[in-house]
Coordinates of C-alpha atoms in Angstrom, one line a residue:
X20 CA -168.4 124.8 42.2
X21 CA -165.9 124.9 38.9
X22 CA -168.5 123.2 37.0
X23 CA -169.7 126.3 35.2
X24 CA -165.9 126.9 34.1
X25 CA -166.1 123.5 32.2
X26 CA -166.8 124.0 28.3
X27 CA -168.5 121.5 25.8
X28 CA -169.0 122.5 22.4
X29 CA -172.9 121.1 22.6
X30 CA -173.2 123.0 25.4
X31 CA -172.8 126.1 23.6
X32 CA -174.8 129.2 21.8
X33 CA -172.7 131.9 20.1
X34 CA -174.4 135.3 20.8
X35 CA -173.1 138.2 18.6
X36 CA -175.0 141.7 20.3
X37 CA -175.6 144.6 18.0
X38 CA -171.9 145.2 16.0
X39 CA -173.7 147.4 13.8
X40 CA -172.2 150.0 11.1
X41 CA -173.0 153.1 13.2
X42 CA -172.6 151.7 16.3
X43 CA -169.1 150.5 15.4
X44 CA -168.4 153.9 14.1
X45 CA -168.7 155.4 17.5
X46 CA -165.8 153.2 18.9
X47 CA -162.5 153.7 18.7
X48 CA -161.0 152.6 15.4
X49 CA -158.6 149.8 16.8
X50 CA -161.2 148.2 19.4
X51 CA -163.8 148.2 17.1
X52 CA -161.4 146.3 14.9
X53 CA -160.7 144.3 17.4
X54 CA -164.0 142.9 18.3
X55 CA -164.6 142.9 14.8
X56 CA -161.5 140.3 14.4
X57 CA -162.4 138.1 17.5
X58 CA -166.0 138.1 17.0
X59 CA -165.0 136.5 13.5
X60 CA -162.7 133.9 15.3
X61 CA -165.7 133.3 17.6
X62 CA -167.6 132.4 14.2
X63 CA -165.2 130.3 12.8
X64 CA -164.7 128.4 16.0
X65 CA -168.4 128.1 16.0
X66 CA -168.6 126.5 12.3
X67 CA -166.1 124.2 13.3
X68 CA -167.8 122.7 16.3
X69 CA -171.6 122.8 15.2
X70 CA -172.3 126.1 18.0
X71 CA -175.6 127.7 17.3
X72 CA -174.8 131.8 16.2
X73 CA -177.4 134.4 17.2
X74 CA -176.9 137.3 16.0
X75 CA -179.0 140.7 17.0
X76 CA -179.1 144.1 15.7
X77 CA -180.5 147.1 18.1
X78 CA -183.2 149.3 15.7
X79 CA -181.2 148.3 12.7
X80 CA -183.5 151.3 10.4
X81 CA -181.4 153.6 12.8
X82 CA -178.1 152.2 13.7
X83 CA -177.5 150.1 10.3
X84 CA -176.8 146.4 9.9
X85 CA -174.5 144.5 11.2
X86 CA -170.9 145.7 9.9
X87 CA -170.0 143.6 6.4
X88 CA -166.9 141.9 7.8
X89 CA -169.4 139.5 10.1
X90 CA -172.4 139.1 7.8
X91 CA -169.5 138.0 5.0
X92 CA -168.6 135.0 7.3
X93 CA -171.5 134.0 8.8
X94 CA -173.4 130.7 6.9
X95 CA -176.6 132.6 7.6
X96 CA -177.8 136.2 7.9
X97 CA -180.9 135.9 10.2
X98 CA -180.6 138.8 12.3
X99 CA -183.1 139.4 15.3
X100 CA -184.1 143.0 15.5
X101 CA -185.0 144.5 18.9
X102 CA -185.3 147.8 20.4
X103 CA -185.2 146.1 24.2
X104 CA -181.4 146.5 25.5
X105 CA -181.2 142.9 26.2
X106 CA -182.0 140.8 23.9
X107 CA -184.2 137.9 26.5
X108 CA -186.5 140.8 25.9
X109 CA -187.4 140.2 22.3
X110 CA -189.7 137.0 22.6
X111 CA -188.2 136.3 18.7
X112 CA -184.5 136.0 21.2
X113 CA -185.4 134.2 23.8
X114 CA -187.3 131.7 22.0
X115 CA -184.6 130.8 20.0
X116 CA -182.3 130.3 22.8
X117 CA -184.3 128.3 24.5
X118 CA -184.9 126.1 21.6
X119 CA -181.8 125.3 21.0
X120 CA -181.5 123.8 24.6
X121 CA -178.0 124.5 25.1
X122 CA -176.9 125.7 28.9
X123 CA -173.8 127.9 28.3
X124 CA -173.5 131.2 26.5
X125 CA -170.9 133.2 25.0
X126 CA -171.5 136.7 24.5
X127 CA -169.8 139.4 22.0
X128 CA -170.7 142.8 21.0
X129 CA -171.7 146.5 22.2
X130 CA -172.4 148.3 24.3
X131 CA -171.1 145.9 27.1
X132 CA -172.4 148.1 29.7
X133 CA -175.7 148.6 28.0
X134 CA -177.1 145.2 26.1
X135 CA -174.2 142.8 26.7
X136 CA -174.7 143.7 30.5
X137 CA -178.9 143.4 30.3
X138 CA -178.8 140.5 28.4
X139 CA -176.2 138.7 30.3
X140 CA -178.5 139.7 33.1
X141 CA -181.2 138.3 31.9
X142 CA -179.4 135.4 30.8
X143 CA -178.3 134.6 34.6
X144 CA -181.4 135.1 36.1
X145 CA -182.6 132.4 33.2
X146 CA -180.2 129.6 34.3
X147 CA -177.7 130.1 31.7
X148 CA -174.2 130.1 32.4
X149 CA -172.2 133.0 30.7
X150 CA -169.3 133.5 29.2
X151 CA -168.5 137.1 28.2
X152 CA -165.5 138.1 25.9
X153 CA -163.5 140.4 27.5
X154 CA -161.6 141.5 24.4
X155 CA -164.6 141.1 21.8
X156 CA -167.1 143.6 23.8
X157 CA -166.5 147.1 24.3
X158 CA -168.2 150.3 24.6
X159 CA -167.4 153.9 23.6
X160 CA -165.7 154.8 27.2
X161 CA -163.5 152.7 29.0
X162 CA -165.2 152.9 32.2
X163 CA -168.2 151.8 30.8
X164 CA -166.7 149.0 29.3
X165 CA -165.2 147.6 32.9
X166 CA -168.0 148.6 34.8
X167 CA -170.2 146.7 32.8
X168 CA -167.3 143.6 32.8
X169 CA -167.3 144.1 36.7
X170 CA -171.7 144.2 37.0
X171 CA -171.5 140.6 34.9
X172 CA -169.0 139.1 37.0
X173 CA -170.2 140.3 40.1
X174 CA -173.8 138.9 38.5
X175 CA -172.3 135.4 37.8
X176 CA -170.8 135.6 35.0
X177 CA -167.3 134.8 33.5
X178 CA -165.3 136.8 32.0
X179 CA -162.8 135.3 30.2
X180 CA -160.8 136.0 26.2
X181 CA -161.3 135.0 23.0
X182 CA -158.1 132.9 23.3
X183 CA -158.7 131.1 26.3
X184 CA -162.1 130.0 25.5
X185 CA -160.4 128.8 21.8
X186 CA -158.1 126.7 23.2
X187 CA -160.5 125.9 26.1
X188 CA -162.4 124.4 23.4
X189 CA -160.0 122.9 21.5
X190 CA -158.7 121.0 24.3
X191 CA -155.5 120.1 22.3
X192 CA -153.1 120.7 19.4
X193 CA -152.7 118.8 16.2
X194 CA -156.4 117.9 15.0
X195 CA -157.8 119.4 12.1
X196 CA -160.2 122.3 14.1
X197 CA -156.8 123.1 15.6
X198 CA -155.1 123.7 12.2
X199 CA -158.5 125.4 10.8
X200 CA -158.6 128.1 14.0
X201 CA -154.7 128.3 14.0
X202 CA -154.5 131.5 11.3
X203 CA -157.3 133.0 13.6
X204 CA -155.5 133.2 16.7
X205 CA -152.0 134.3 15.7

């Protein structure tokens, strides 16, 4: 029953959903910076334990890239492009997730009520296990933004922070990944 709660770093995809340059603009300026900050910590945590990143980008001719501060960190820029709302729709996305062979995904980006939502969805319906980041999705209204948090828990899947699952992952303090993700999370 708790099973799905239980975290292993090879168990996990990283899936960063459409923080693009205009759609970041349309957010309010200290949400988008903060999904912008823990998306980044997501990344980091990600290089640190060998976590497959997939990143996404909704008609990217009309809504821009995705915003500088994420493609600077990433190892790789390999963006998929898509004009479905979820992203299992693009046959590019869902091959590569199941590829990889991993079980459990994490989920940041926008519009939570729009693609986070569909492809989490999607996701569920696939067998995956979900985690979605309360405080590194967001949407340009609030009730959007829980709705769509409330319609993916309701759905299956768990909503949880970018510091729990950190830690979560972490398991404990003193190793090297712990001093390495430290700055992140303070």
């Amino acid at each position: 029953m708790f099973e799905k709660y239980f975290i292993k770093p090879e168990e996990l995809i990283l899936v960063i959903t459409d923080i693009q340059e205009k759609l970041i603009n349309a957010m309010k300026e200290d949400i988008a910076e903060k999904v912008i900050k823990n998306t980044i910590t997501l990344i980091e945590l990600s290089k640190l334990f060998n976590i497959p990143i997939i990143l996404t980008e909704q008609y990217p001719k009309g809504l821009g890239q995705t915003v500088e501060k994420i493609r600077k960190v990433l190892s790789y820029y390999e963006p998929i492009e898509k004009i479905t709302f979820s992203s299992f729709l693009e046959p590019k996305f869902a091959e590569s997730i199941q590829r990889l062979n991993r079980t459990k995904v994490i989920i940041t980006g926008m519009e939570t009520h729009i693609c986070v939502w569909q492809t989490s969805l999607d996701l569920l319906l696939n067998g995956y296990t979900v985690f979605v980041i309360k405080d590194a999705v967001c949407s340009r209204k609030k009730i959007d933004w829980k709705t769509g948090l409330e319609l993916i828990k309701s759905a299956g899947g768990i909503i949880t922070t970018t510091e729990i699952l950190v830690f979560q992952i972490l398991k404990k303090a003193g190793t090297g990944e712990f001093k390495k993700i430290l700055k992140f999370v303070k």
